[in-house]
Short mmCIF file of C-alpha atoms and ligand atoms in Angstrom, two decimals:
data_model
loop_
_atom_site.label_atom_id
_atom_site.label_comp_id
_atom_site.label_asym_id
_atom_site.label_seq_id
_atom_site.Cartn_x
_atom_site.Cartn_y
_atom_site.Cartn_z
CA MET A 13 -0.49 54.39 -61.83
CA LEU A 14 -1.28 50.45 -61.66
CA LYS A 15 -5.00 49.09 -60.92
CA VAL A 16 -6.55 46.17 -60.70
CA ASN A 17 -8.03 44.59 -64.16
CA ASP A 18 -5.33 46.85 -65.98
CA ILE A 19 -3.93 44.65 -69.39
CA VAL A 20 -0.22 45.65 -69.66
CA THR A 21 2.94 44.50 -71.53
CA TYR A 22 4.94 42.67 -68.89
CA ARG A 23 8.80 40.49 -69.95
CA ALA A 24 9.42 38.21 -67.33
CA GLN A 25 12.86 38.72 -65.63
CA SER A 26 13.37 36.54 -63.37
CA TYR A 27 12.06 34.20 -60.92
CA ALA A 28 10.20 33.90 -57.54
CA ASN A 29 9.87 29.88 -56.85
CA SER A 30 7.27 29.28 -59.29
CA GLU A 31 5.87 32.74 -60.64
CA THR A 32 8.13 34.62 -62.51
CA VAL A 33 9.16 38.89 -61.80
CA GLY A 34 9.13 41.75 -63.81
CA THR A 35 8.59 45.17 -63.54
CA VAL A 36 6.47 47.37 -64.99
CA GLU A 37 5.42 51.10 -63.76
CA ASP A 38 8.00 50.22 -61.15
CA TYR A 39 6.04 47.88 -58.84
CA ALA A 40 7.16 44.36 -58.95
CA LEU A 41 4.96 42.73 -60.78
CA PHE A 42 4.46 38.56 -59.85
CA VAL A 43 3.69 36.73 -62.62
CA PRO A 44 2.76 32.59 -63.05
CA GLN A 45 2.80 30.54 -64.92
CA LEU A 46 4.81 31.64 -67.42
CA ILE A 47 9.14 31.41 -68.03
CA VAL A 48 12.10 33.82 -67.22
CA GLY A 49 12.82 35.63 -71.22
CA GLU A 50 8.97 35.09 -71.87
CA LEU A 51 6.47 38.77 -72.81
CA ALA A 52 3.06 38.80 -72.87
CA ARG A 53 -0.16 40.37 -71.47
CA VAL A 54 -1.11 40.16 -68.64
CA LYS A 55 -3.86 41.15 -65.98
CA ILE A 56 -3.20 42.75 -62.74
CA THR A 57 -5.64 41.37 -60.04
CA TYR A 58 -3.69 42.53 -57.24
CA VAL A 59 -1.99 45.23 -56.46
CA LYS A 60 -0.09 47.07 -53.08
CA LYS A 61 2.19 49.61 -52.25
CA LYS A 62 4.92 49.18 -55.17
CA VAL A 63 3.75 45.19 -55.87
CA ALA A 64 1.19 43.69 -57.79
CA TYR A 65 -0.38 40.81 -59.43
CA GLY A 66 -1.30 39.51 -62.19
CA VAL A 67 -2.89 37.03 -64.63
CA PRO A 68 -1.31 35.94 -68.21
CA GLU A 69 -3.15 37.07 -70.93
CA GLU A 70 -1.13 37.01 -73.34
CA ILE A 71 1.76 34.69 -74.82
CA LEU A 72 3.50 37.66 -76.69
CA GLU A 73 7.07 35.66 -77.43
CA ARG A 74 6.70 32.25 -76.27
CA SER A 75 10.02 30.79 -75.10
CA SER A 76 11.76 27.28 -76.27
CA ALA A 77 11.29 24.97 -73.12
CA ARG A 78 7.33 25.88 -73.19
CA VAL A 79 5.99 22.82 -73.34
CA LEU A 80 2.06 21.78 -73.36
CA PRO A 81 1.06 20.59 -69.86
CA PRO A 82 0.31 17.10 -69.61
CA CYS A 83 -2.98 18.28 -68.42
CA ALA A 84 -6.39 20.02 -68.47
CA HIS A 85 -7.00 22.14 -65.21
CA PHE A 86 -3.18 23.34 -65.23
CA GLY A 87 -3.43 27.32 -64.52
CA LYS A 88 -6.03 26.28 -62.33
CA CYS A 89 -6.14 23.96 -59.58
CA GLY A 90 -3.07 25.00 -57.58
CA GLY A 91 -1.00 21.72 -57.65
CA CYS A 92 1.67 21.21 -60.78
CA THR A 93 2.93 25.10 -61.03
CA LEU A 94 6.03 23.70 -63.58
CA ALA A 95 4.36 21.81 -65.83
CA HIS A 96 4.54 24.56 -68.93
CA LEU A 97 8.45 24.22 -68.79
CA ASN A 98 10.24 21.49 -70.12
CA TYR A 99 11.80 18.66 -67.97
CA ALA A 100 15.55 19.24 -68.52
CA GLN A 101 14.41 23.71 -67.54
CA GLN A 102 11.94 21.90 -64.48
CA LEU A 103 15.31 20.44 -64.01
CA VAL A 104 17.76 23.57 -64.00
CA PHE A 105 15.07 25.20 -62.46
CA LYS A 106 14.96 23.58 -59.46
CA ARG A 107 19.25 23.34 -59.26
CA ASN A 108 19.27 27.32 -59.43
CA LYS A 109 16.60 27.76 -56.38
CA VAL A 110 18.58 26.35 -54.25
CA GLU A 111 22.03 27.91 -54.93
CA ASN A 112 19.58 30.83 -55.45
CA ASN A 113 17.37 30.30 -51.40
CA LEU A 114 21.34 28.59 -49.26
CA ARG A 115 22.83 32.40 -50.94
CA LYS A 116 20.10 35.14 -50.58
CA LEU A 117 19.06 33.23 -47.15
CA GLY A 118 22.18 31.39 -45.35
CA LYS A 119 24.61 33.91 -47.41
CA LEU A 120 25.47 30.69 -48.38
CA CYS A 121 28.48 30.09 -51.75
CA VAL A 122 27.79 25.91 -52.36
CA ASP A 123 28.51 24.58 -54.91
CA VAL A 124 24.77 22.48 -55.69
CA LEU A 125 25.25 19.79 -58.63
CA PRO A 126 22.57 19.41 -61.20
CA CYS A 127 19.41 18.85 -59.80
CA VAL A 128 18.75 14.96 -59.77
CA PRO A 129 15.73 14.00 -62.83
CA SER A 130 13.10 11.55 -61.09
CA PRO A 131 12.52 8.10 -63.49
CA LEU A 132 9.04 8.73 -63.81
CA GLN A 133 8.53 12.52 -64.29
CA LEU A 134 4.19 11.55 -63.97
CA GLY A 135 2.42 9.10 -62.39
CA TYR A 136 4.98 9.29 -59.79
CA ARG A 137 3.24 9.94 -56.54
CA ASN A 138 2.29 6.69 -54.41
CA LYS A 139 -0.37 9.53 -52.20
CA LEU A 140 -3.79 11.42 -53.10
CA SER A 141 -4.32 12.97 -50.94
CA LEU A 142 -8.32 14.93 -52.78
CA PRO A 143 -10.56 17.02 -51.26
CA VAL A 144 -14.72 16.04 -51.05
CA ARG A 145 -17.58 18.68 -51.56
CA GLY A 146 -20.30 19.09 -53.18
CA ARG A 147 -21.83 20.56 -56.63
CA ARG A 148 -24.92 21.14 -57.67
CA GLY A 149 -26.12 18.20 -55.83
CA ALA A 150 -23.35 16.05 -56.59
CA VAL A 151 -20.60 15.13 -55.10
CA VAL A 152 -17.63 16.48 -57.01
CA VAL A 153 -13.06 15.34 -55.21
CA GLY A 154 -10.17 17.87 -57.29
CA MET A 155 -7.39 20.14 -55.71
CA PHE A 156 -7.75 22.65 -54.59
CA GLU A 157 -6.34 26.70 -55.85
CA ARG A 158 -3.40 27.77 -54.62
CA ASN A 159 -3.96 29.83 -51.24
CA SER A 160 -8.02 28.99 -52.12
CA HIS A 161 -9.46 27.08 -50.94
CA ASN A 162 -12.22 26.55 -54.81
CA LEU A 163 -12.37 23.28 -55.15
CA VAL A 164 -11.24 22.55 -58.91
CA GLN A 165 -13.69 19.80 -59.92
CA THR A 166 -10.75 16.64 -61.76
CA LYS A 167 -11.15 12.99 -62.61
CA SER A 168 -7.62 11.90 -62.62
CA CYS A 169 -4.80 13.78 -61.60
CA ALA A 170 -0.77 13.16 -63.89
CA LEU A 171 1.23 12.55 -60.89
CA GLY A 172 -1.44 10.07 -59.30
CA GLY A 173 -1.60 7.62 -62.37
CA GLU A 174 -4.46 5.37 -63.33
CA TRP A 175 -4.65 3.80 -59.94
CA ALA A 176 -6.00 7.07 -58.18
CA SER A 177 -7.63 7.92 -61.63
CA ALA A 178 -9.43 4.82 -60.91
CA LEU A 179 -9.66 5.12 -57.35
CA THR A 180 -11.59 8.69 -57.54
CA SER A 181 -13.68 7.56 -60.22
CA THR A 182 -15.14 4.87 -58.09
CA PHE A 183 -15.23 7.16 -55.25
CA VAL A 184 -17.47 9.27 -56.37
CA ARG A 185 -20.02 6.85 -58.82
CA TYR A 186 -20.18 5.33 -55.21
CA CYS A 187 -20.32 9.38 -53.32
CA ASN A 188 -23.28 9.51 -55.99
CA ASP A 189 -24.97 6.69 -56.03
CA ASN A 190 -25.45 5.96 -52.45
CA GLY A 191 -26.44 9.38 -51.39
CA ILE A 192 -23.24 10.31 -49.84
CA GLU A 193 -22.86 14.22 -48.85
CA PRO A 194 -20.00 15.82 -49.15
CA TYR A 195 -18.33 18.13 -45.63
CA ASN A 196 -19.25 21.56 -46.36
CA GLU A 197 -17.10 23.86 -45.72
CA ARG A 198 -19.12 26.93 -44.53
CA THR A 199 -21.87 24.91 -41.86
CA PHE A 200 -19.61 22.66 -41.97
CA GLY A 201 -22.18 19.42 -41.49
CA GLY A 202 -22.08 16.92 -44.31
CA CYS A 203 -20.46 13.91 -43.93
CA VAL A 204 -16.78 12.82 -46.09
CA ARG A 205 -14.29 15.24 -46.32
CA HIS A 206 -11.27 13.96 -47.78
CA LEU A 207 -10.34 10.97 -49.85
CA VAL A 208 -6.82 9.65 -49.00
CA ALA A 209 -4.55 7.29 -49.84
CA ARG A 210 -1.70 5.04 -50.99
CA TYR A 211 -0.40 2.72 -53.59
CA VAL A 212 3.51 1.01 -53.08
CA ASP A 213 4.02 -1.86 -55.08
CA GLY A 214 0.28 -3.23 -55.94
CA GLN A 215 -0.41 -2.48 -52.99
CA LEU A 216 -3.15 -0.01 -51.70
CA LEU A 217 -4.77 1.60 -49.09
CA VAL A 218 -7.55 4.07 -48.39
CA THR A 219 -9.72 6.59 -46.09
CA VAL A 220 -12.36 8.16 -46.21
CA VAL A 221 -12.01 11.04 -44.19
CA SER A 222 -15.80 11.71 -42.05
CA ASN A 223 -16.95 14.11 -40.67
CA GLY A 224 -18.33 12.03 -37.73
CA GLU A 225 -19.06 8.67 -37.52
CA PHE A 226 -19.58 6.95 -40.84
CA THR A 227 -22.91 5.44 -41.01
CA ALA A 228 -23.87 4.90 -44.99
CA ASP A 229 -22.96 0.93 -46.18
CA LEU A 230 -18.92 0.74 -47.31
CA ARG A 231 -20.04 -2.08 -49.02
CA PRO A 232 -20.74 -1.71 -53.07
CA PHE A 233 -16.96 1.03 -52.97
CA GLU A 234 -15.56 -2.35 -51.90
CA GLN A 235 -16.74 -4.08 -54.64
CA GLU A 236 -16.13 -1.94 -56.74
CA LEU A 237 -12.59 -1.03 -55.48
CA GLY A 238 -12.12 -5.14 -56.06
CA LYS A 239 -13.12 -4.38 -59.27
CA HIS A 240 -10.23 -2.54 -60.29
CA PHE A 241 -7.39 -3.62 -57.79
CA GLY A 242 -6.23 -6.80 -56.81
CA ARG A 243 -5.30 -5.79 -53.49
CA PHE A 244 -6.52 -3.53 -50.82
CA GLY A 245 -7.54 -2.62 -47.22
CA LEU A 246 -10.44 0.20 -47.06
CA PHE A 247 -10.78 2.46 -43.38
CA VAL A 248 -12.97 5.46 -41.65
CA ASN A 249 -10.78 8.15 -40.03
CA VAL A 250 -13.73 10.11 -37.63
CA ASN A 251 -12.01 13.85 -38.15
CA THR A 252 -14.87 16.08 -36.95
CA ALA A 253 -12.81 19.36 -35.92
CA ARG A 254 -13.38 22.43 -37.29
CA ASN A 255 -10.05 22.87 -38.45
CA ASN A 256 -7.73 22.05 -42.31
CA VAL A 257 -6.44 19.23 -40.91
CA ILE A 258 -7.23 16.28 -43.21
CA LEU A 259 -6.86 13.23 -40.63
CA GLY A 260 -8.50 13.31 -36.83
CA LYS A 261 -7.51 11.01 -34.47
CA THR A 262 -9.73 8.23 -35.02
CA THR A 263 -8.79 5.02 -37.83
CA LYS A 264 -11.03 2.54 -37.94
CA HIS A 265 -9.84 -0.71 -40.80
CA VAL A 266 -13.59 -1.22 -41.88
CA CYS A 267 -12.24 -4.45 -44.71
CA GLY A 268 -9.29 -5.59 -47.15
CA LEU A 269 -5.00 -5.06 -45.67
CA GLU A 270 -4.57 -3.79 -43.07
CA TYR A 271 -1.22 -2.21 -44.01
CA ILE A 272 0.88 -2.14 -47.42
CA GLU A 273 3.70 -4.75 -47.23
CA GLY A 274 7.62 -4.25 -48.39
CA GLU A 275 10.70 -4.40 -49.25
CA HIS A 276 13.80 -1.62 -50.49
CA LEU A 277 16.47 -1.32 -50.75
CA GLY A 278 16.29 -4.73 -49.05
CA VAL A 279 14.84 -2.74 -45.93
CA LYS A 280 11.66 -4.58 -45.88
CA PHE A 281 9.02 -1.94 -44.35
CA ARG A 282 4.73 -2.48 -43.62
CA LEU A 283 2.89 1.28 -43.69
CA ARG A 284 -0.41 1.93 -43.11
CA PRO A 285 -3.21 4.56 -43.97
CA ASP A 286 -0.84 7.55 -41.89
CA SER A 287 2.62 6.62 -42.40
CA PHE A 288 5.34 8.61 -43.49
CA PHE A 289 6.73 7.27 -46.46
CA GLN A 290 8.64 9.70 -49.35
CA VAL A 291 5.46 10.09 -52.16
CA ASN A 292 7.68 9.34 -55.00
CA ASP A 293 9.43 6.11 -54.81
CA GLY A 294 12.40 6.34 -57.33
CA VAL A 295 13.76 9.43 -56.03
CA LYS A 296 13.36 8.42 -52.20
CA ASP A 297 15.92 5.45 -53.15
CA LEU A 298 17.53 7.60 -55.12
CA ILE A 299 17.62 9.68 -51.19
CA TYR A 300 18.79 7.01 -49.60
CA ALA A 301 21.06 5.27 -51.82
CA LYS A 302 23.22 8.97 -52.30
CA VAL A 303 22.59 9.22 -47.67
CA LYS A 304 24.39 5.35 -46.73
CA GLU A 305 27.72 6.82 -49.07
CA LEU A 306 28.08 10.18 -48.22
CA LEU A 307 27.57 9.16 -44.50
CA ASP A 308 32.12 8.01 -42.83
CA LEU A 309 29.96 4.96 -41.09
CA SER A 310 32.43 3.33 -40.49
CA GLU A 311 33.82 5.97 -38.05
CA THR A 312 31.18 6.23 -35.95
CA ASP A 313 30.67 4.27 -32.84
CA VAL A 314 26.57 6.40 -32.90
CA LEU A 315 24.04 7.31 -35.61
CA VAL A 316 21.32 8.89 -35.01
CA ASP A 317 18.14 9.17 -36.74
CA CYS A 318 16.32 12.64 -36.35
CA PHE A 319 12.46 13.27 -37.80
CA SER A 320 12.96 9.58 -38.52
CA GLY A 321 9.57 8.29 -39.77
CA VAL A 322 8.50 5.46 -39.39
CA GLY A 323 12.62 4.02 -40.14
CA VAL A 324 12.81 3.06 -43.66
CA LEU A 325 16.39 5.25 -43.88
CA THR A 326 17.21 4.59 -39.53
CA ASN A 327 17.53 0.37 -41.10
CA VAL A 328 19.68 1.05 -44.31
CA LEU A 329 21.79 2.42 -42.17
CA ALA A 330 22.01 1.14 -38.97
CA SER A 331 24.41 -1.60 -38.22
CA ASP A 332 26.09 -4.42 -35.60
CA ARG A 333 28.94 -2.22 -35.79
CA PHE A 334 27.80 0.97 -33.76
CA ASP A 335 24.23 2.13 -32.36
CA THR A 336 21.83 3.01 -33.60
CA TYR A 337 18.70 6.01 -32.37
CA ALA A 338 16.08 6.77 -34.47
CA ILE A 339 14.47 10.16 -32.69
CA GLU A 340 10.27 10.85 -34.76
CA ILE A 341 7.82 12.94 -32.43
CA GLU A 342 5.00 10.81 -34.37
CA PRO A 343 3.51 7.73 -31.54
CA SER A 344 1.96 5.64 -34.48
CA ALA A 345 5.00 5.70 -36.91
CA VAL A 346 7.36 4.72 -33.59
CA LYS A 347 5.06 1.37 -33.39
CA ASP A 348 5.71 1.09 -36.96
CA ALA A 349 9.30 1.57 -36.54
CA ASP A 350 9.77 -0.82 -33.56
CA ASP A 351 8.07 -3.14 -35.96
CA MET A 352 9.94 -2.99 -38.50
CA ALA A 353 13.56 -3.13 -36.11
CA LYS A 354 12.28 -6.92 -35.93
CA LEU A 355 11.22 -7.83 -39.20
CA ASN A 356 14.86 -6.65 -40.77
CA ASN A 357 16.56 -8.07 -37.52
CA THR A 358 18.15 -5.51 -37.15
CA PRO A 359 20.59 -5.45 -34.23
CA ARG A 360 21.84 -2.17 -32.56
CA LEU A 361 18.93 0.17 -32.87
CA THR A 362 16.42 2.21 -30.60
CA ASN A 363 13.53 3.42 -31.65
CA ILE A 364 12.30 7.29 -29.02
CA CYS A 365 9.67 8.37 -29.75
CA GLY A 366 9.59 12.10 -28.90
CA ASP A 367 10.81 15.47 -29.59
CA VAL A 368 14.47 16.00 -30.72
CA THR A 369 14.97 18.82 -30.06
CA GLU A 370 14.44 17.05 -26.83
CA GLU A 371 15.54 13.24 -27.52
CA LEU A 372 18.82 14.60 -29.13
CA PRO A 373 20.58 16.47 -26.09
CA LYS A 374 19.17 13.54 -23.96
CA ILE A 375 21.21 10.83 -26.83
CA VAL A 376 24.56 13.35 -26.78
CA ALA A 377 25.01 13.26 -23.25
CA ALA A 378 23.99 10.16 -22.73
CA ASN A 379 27.26 9.04 -24.91
CA LYS A 380 29.83 11.41 -24.05
CA GLY A 381 32.61 11.45 -25.90
CA LYS A 382 32.41 8.86 -28.46
CA ARG A 383 31.65 9.83 -31.70
CA PHE A 384 27.96 10.28 -34.18
CA THR A 385 26.43 10.51 -36.93
CA VAL A 386 23.23 12.19 -37.31
CA VAL A 387 21.60 12.37 -40.01
CA VAL A 388 18.29 15.56 -40.11
CA ASP A 389 14.95 14.52 -42.54
CA PRO A 390 13.37 17.71 -40.30
CA PRO A 391 9.79 18.47 -42.65
CA ARG A 392 9.39 21.22 -44.18
CA LYS A 393 10.14 24.17 -40.70
CA GLY A 394 13.39 23.36 -40.25
CA LEU A 395 15.23 22.64 -37.45
CA ASN A 396 15.49 24.85 -34.48
CA GLU A 397 18.46 26.18 -32.75
CA LYS A 398 18.24 24.38 -29.82
CA ILE A 399 18.93 21.23 -32.51
CA CYS A 400 21.58 23.27 -34.36
CA ASN A 401 23.73 23.38 -30.98
CA THR A 402 22.65 20.17 -30.02
CA LEU A 403 24.45 18.75 -33.32
CA LYS A 404 27.54 20.98 -32.74
CA GLN A 405 27.69 19.67 -28.96
CA ALA A 406 28.16 16.40 -29.98
CA ALA A 407 30.42 16.79 -32.96
CA PRO A 408 29.46 14.86 -35.51
CA SER A 409 32.69 14.84 -38.80
CA ASN A 410 30.04 14.84 -40.97
CA ILE A 411 26.86 15.35 -40.44
CA VAL A 412 23.32 14.67 -44.09
CA TYR A 413 20.02 16.58 -43.43
CA VAL A 414 17.65 16.01 -46.31
CA SER A 415 14.98 18.76 -46.74
CA CYS A 416 11.79 19.34 -48.38
CA ASP A 417 11.89 22.90 -48.37
CA SER A 418 15.36 24.68 -49.47
CA ALA A 419 14.74 28.64 -47.73
CA THR A 420 14.61 26.82 -43.94
CA LEU A 421 17.77 24.58 -45.04
CA ALA A 422 19.62 27.41 -45.43
CA ARG A 423 18.46 29.22 -42.91
CA ASP A 424 20.22 26.02 -41.30
CA LEU A 425 22.81 25.86 -42.68
CA SER A 426 23.54 29.60 -41.64
CA MET A 427 23.33 28.74 -37.92
CA LEU A 428 26.00 25.15 -38.01
CA SER A 429 28.21 27.28 -40.59
CA ASP A 430 30.76 28.73 -37.82
CA MET A 431 31.13 25.29 -37.42
CA TYR A 432 30.27 23.23 -40.68
CA ALA A 433 31.08 23.30 -43.89
CA VAL A 434 28.40 22.28 -46.67
CA THR A 435 30.89 19.53 -48.82
CA TYR A 436 27.84 18.02 -50.83
CA SER A 437 24.71 19.90 -52.16
CA GLU A 438 22.57 18.36 -54.52
CA PRO A 439 19.17 18.48 -55.07
CA TYR A 440 16.71 16.16 -55.93
CA ASP A 441 13.37 15.79 -57.90
CA MET A 442 11.41 13.72 -55.67
CA PHE A 443 8.60 15.83 -57.07
CA PRO A 444 8.34 16.69 -60.95
CA GLN A 445 5.86 19.45 -62.22
CA THR A 446 6.16 20.93 -59.04
CA ASP A 447 8.26 23.95 -57.85
CA GLN A 448 8.95 21.74 -55.22
CA VAL A 449 12.50 19.95 -53.92
CA GLU A 450 13.95 17.91 -51.97
CA THR A 451 17.40 18.82 -51.16
CA VAL A 452 20.88 16.48 -49.87
CA VAL A 453 23.53 17.98 -47.85
CA ARG A 454 26.68 16.97 -46.07
CA LEU A 455 28.32 19.68 -43.63
CA THR A 456 31.71 18.42 -42.11
CA ARG A 457 32.91 19.77 -39.54
CA ARG A 458 35.83 22.28 -40.03
CA GLN A 459 39.43 21.86 -39.04
CA LEU A 460 40.36 23.91 -35.41
CA ASP A 461 42.76 26.50 -35.83
C1 SAM B 115 9.90 14.84 -44.07
S1 SAM B 115 10.10 13.10 -42.16
C2 SAM B 115 10.93 11.77 -42.72
C3 SAM B 115 10.55 10.32 -41.90
C4 SAM B 115 11.95 9.75 -42.90
N1 SAM B 115 13.31 9.98 -42.28
C5 SAM B 115 11.64 8.85 -44.59
O1 SAM B 115 12.54 9.63 -44.82
O2 SAM B 115 10.39 8.70 -43.88
C6 SAM B 115 10.00 14.15 -40.89
C7 SAM B 115 8.88 13.31 -40.06
O3 SAM B 115 9.31 14.02 -38.80
C8 SAM B 115 8.42 13.91 -37.95
N2 SAM B 115 8.61 14.73 -37.21
C9 SAM B 115 8.22 16.12 -36.98
N3 SAM B 115 8.12 17.11 -36.67
C10 SAM B 115 9.78 16.36 -35.30
C11 SAM B 115 9.79 16.97 -34.21
N4 SAM B 115 10.04 18.66 -33.07
N5 SAM B 115 11.08 15.45 -33.23
C12 SAM B 115 11.10 14.69 -33.62
N6 SAM B 115 10.40 14.19 -35.22
C13 SAM B 115 9.38 14.91 -35.72
C14 SAM B 115 7.55 13.66 -38.88
O4 SAM B 115 6.66 13.22 -38.27
C15 SAM B 115 8.09 13.07 -40.35
O5 SAM B 115 7.71 11.57 -39.87
#
């Protein structure tokens, strides 16, 4: 019988997300930071019925795909779960993950293309969101350990790159030099909860998330930011909620830029601190170009972009040849989407603020008899039965689904499979070094007999 603290010899046989799985004494043992095929001495950390978890103590047989992770915090911080695997094998892992989920969870046999690599394997993130806590009387920032709220103090993050390191150290110095109190999750006391930032096209927006009114003088921080960043804006967000949600409802502009302005794929955009924007600019552009290529927009009267965010993809796809509807639930994103439509003179576009589950049926009913084209780009929880049924009712000849979770993608494709066949499926490496993968799928309406 396995017990906690036992040391066992373990062969990694397959993957379950980024962890490996193997069998030891009839137990399914899950171990992170290993590569399938490797043999290791593993310390058991948890046992329940016939399932156990462990951590590697020593690798006895190393895979040729093993590399030195580009970060000293690998294994402790919950971020880069695949950084020990070479990049070519990370791409293979992600393609297989999508294919396995479609087969096992969706019961779909789909020809999944190789995973498209990210132009940058490190330093690709345009966004950071770091918890701020206290340690031995000082303010520290970092990342939480996987599935926990233990903070791993990090001076820099390999995924954020130089801008993120410069910002983090500037902020920590400001807090410690000016007696700013960090948030305490146990007592719900203290002041600064999170440091949130976005950096796109040389412009930085920094948001200090405060547990109540932020009364300290921010000018020293502003001055230091000015030494590192030519163009920046500073904001304070107030969040007094006793939960894990990062941003509260109110964000106040303190100084500098109010938004980031840019132009990607010929679309001008403005981003505020809380706007949703894909985290990897290079892969975002590849995905949006692919979505456009996969849709037969010459064959449509009505395009509906569901879960449209601030609307960059909507504007990439919209045209004066057909009506476009974009549905987004966040009022501030819809306001930005309206501004973006004006900025780009996008014709025949209606931005709708609401829930796709409620709004899509209304659009379909109001445009009865017209030919539809639909794009869905939902959050991780994916679609639901009502949305799938409305899609079937609208019966577009093609649907393009952009997914950030291949498990919910598999479930949704299965719900649509009586009427739609998957005719294109390509993973994109939006998040190198992690086990997360974005997938672009085209669904084509089956011919009726
Ligand atoms: C993955 S993002 C996609 C955004 C956009 N397509 C892009 O690439 O920037 C998902 C978006 O769906 C929105 N959202 C989440 N649930 C929604 C719902 N039930 N109805 C409408 N929008 C929703 C979120 O606010 C978020 O902006």
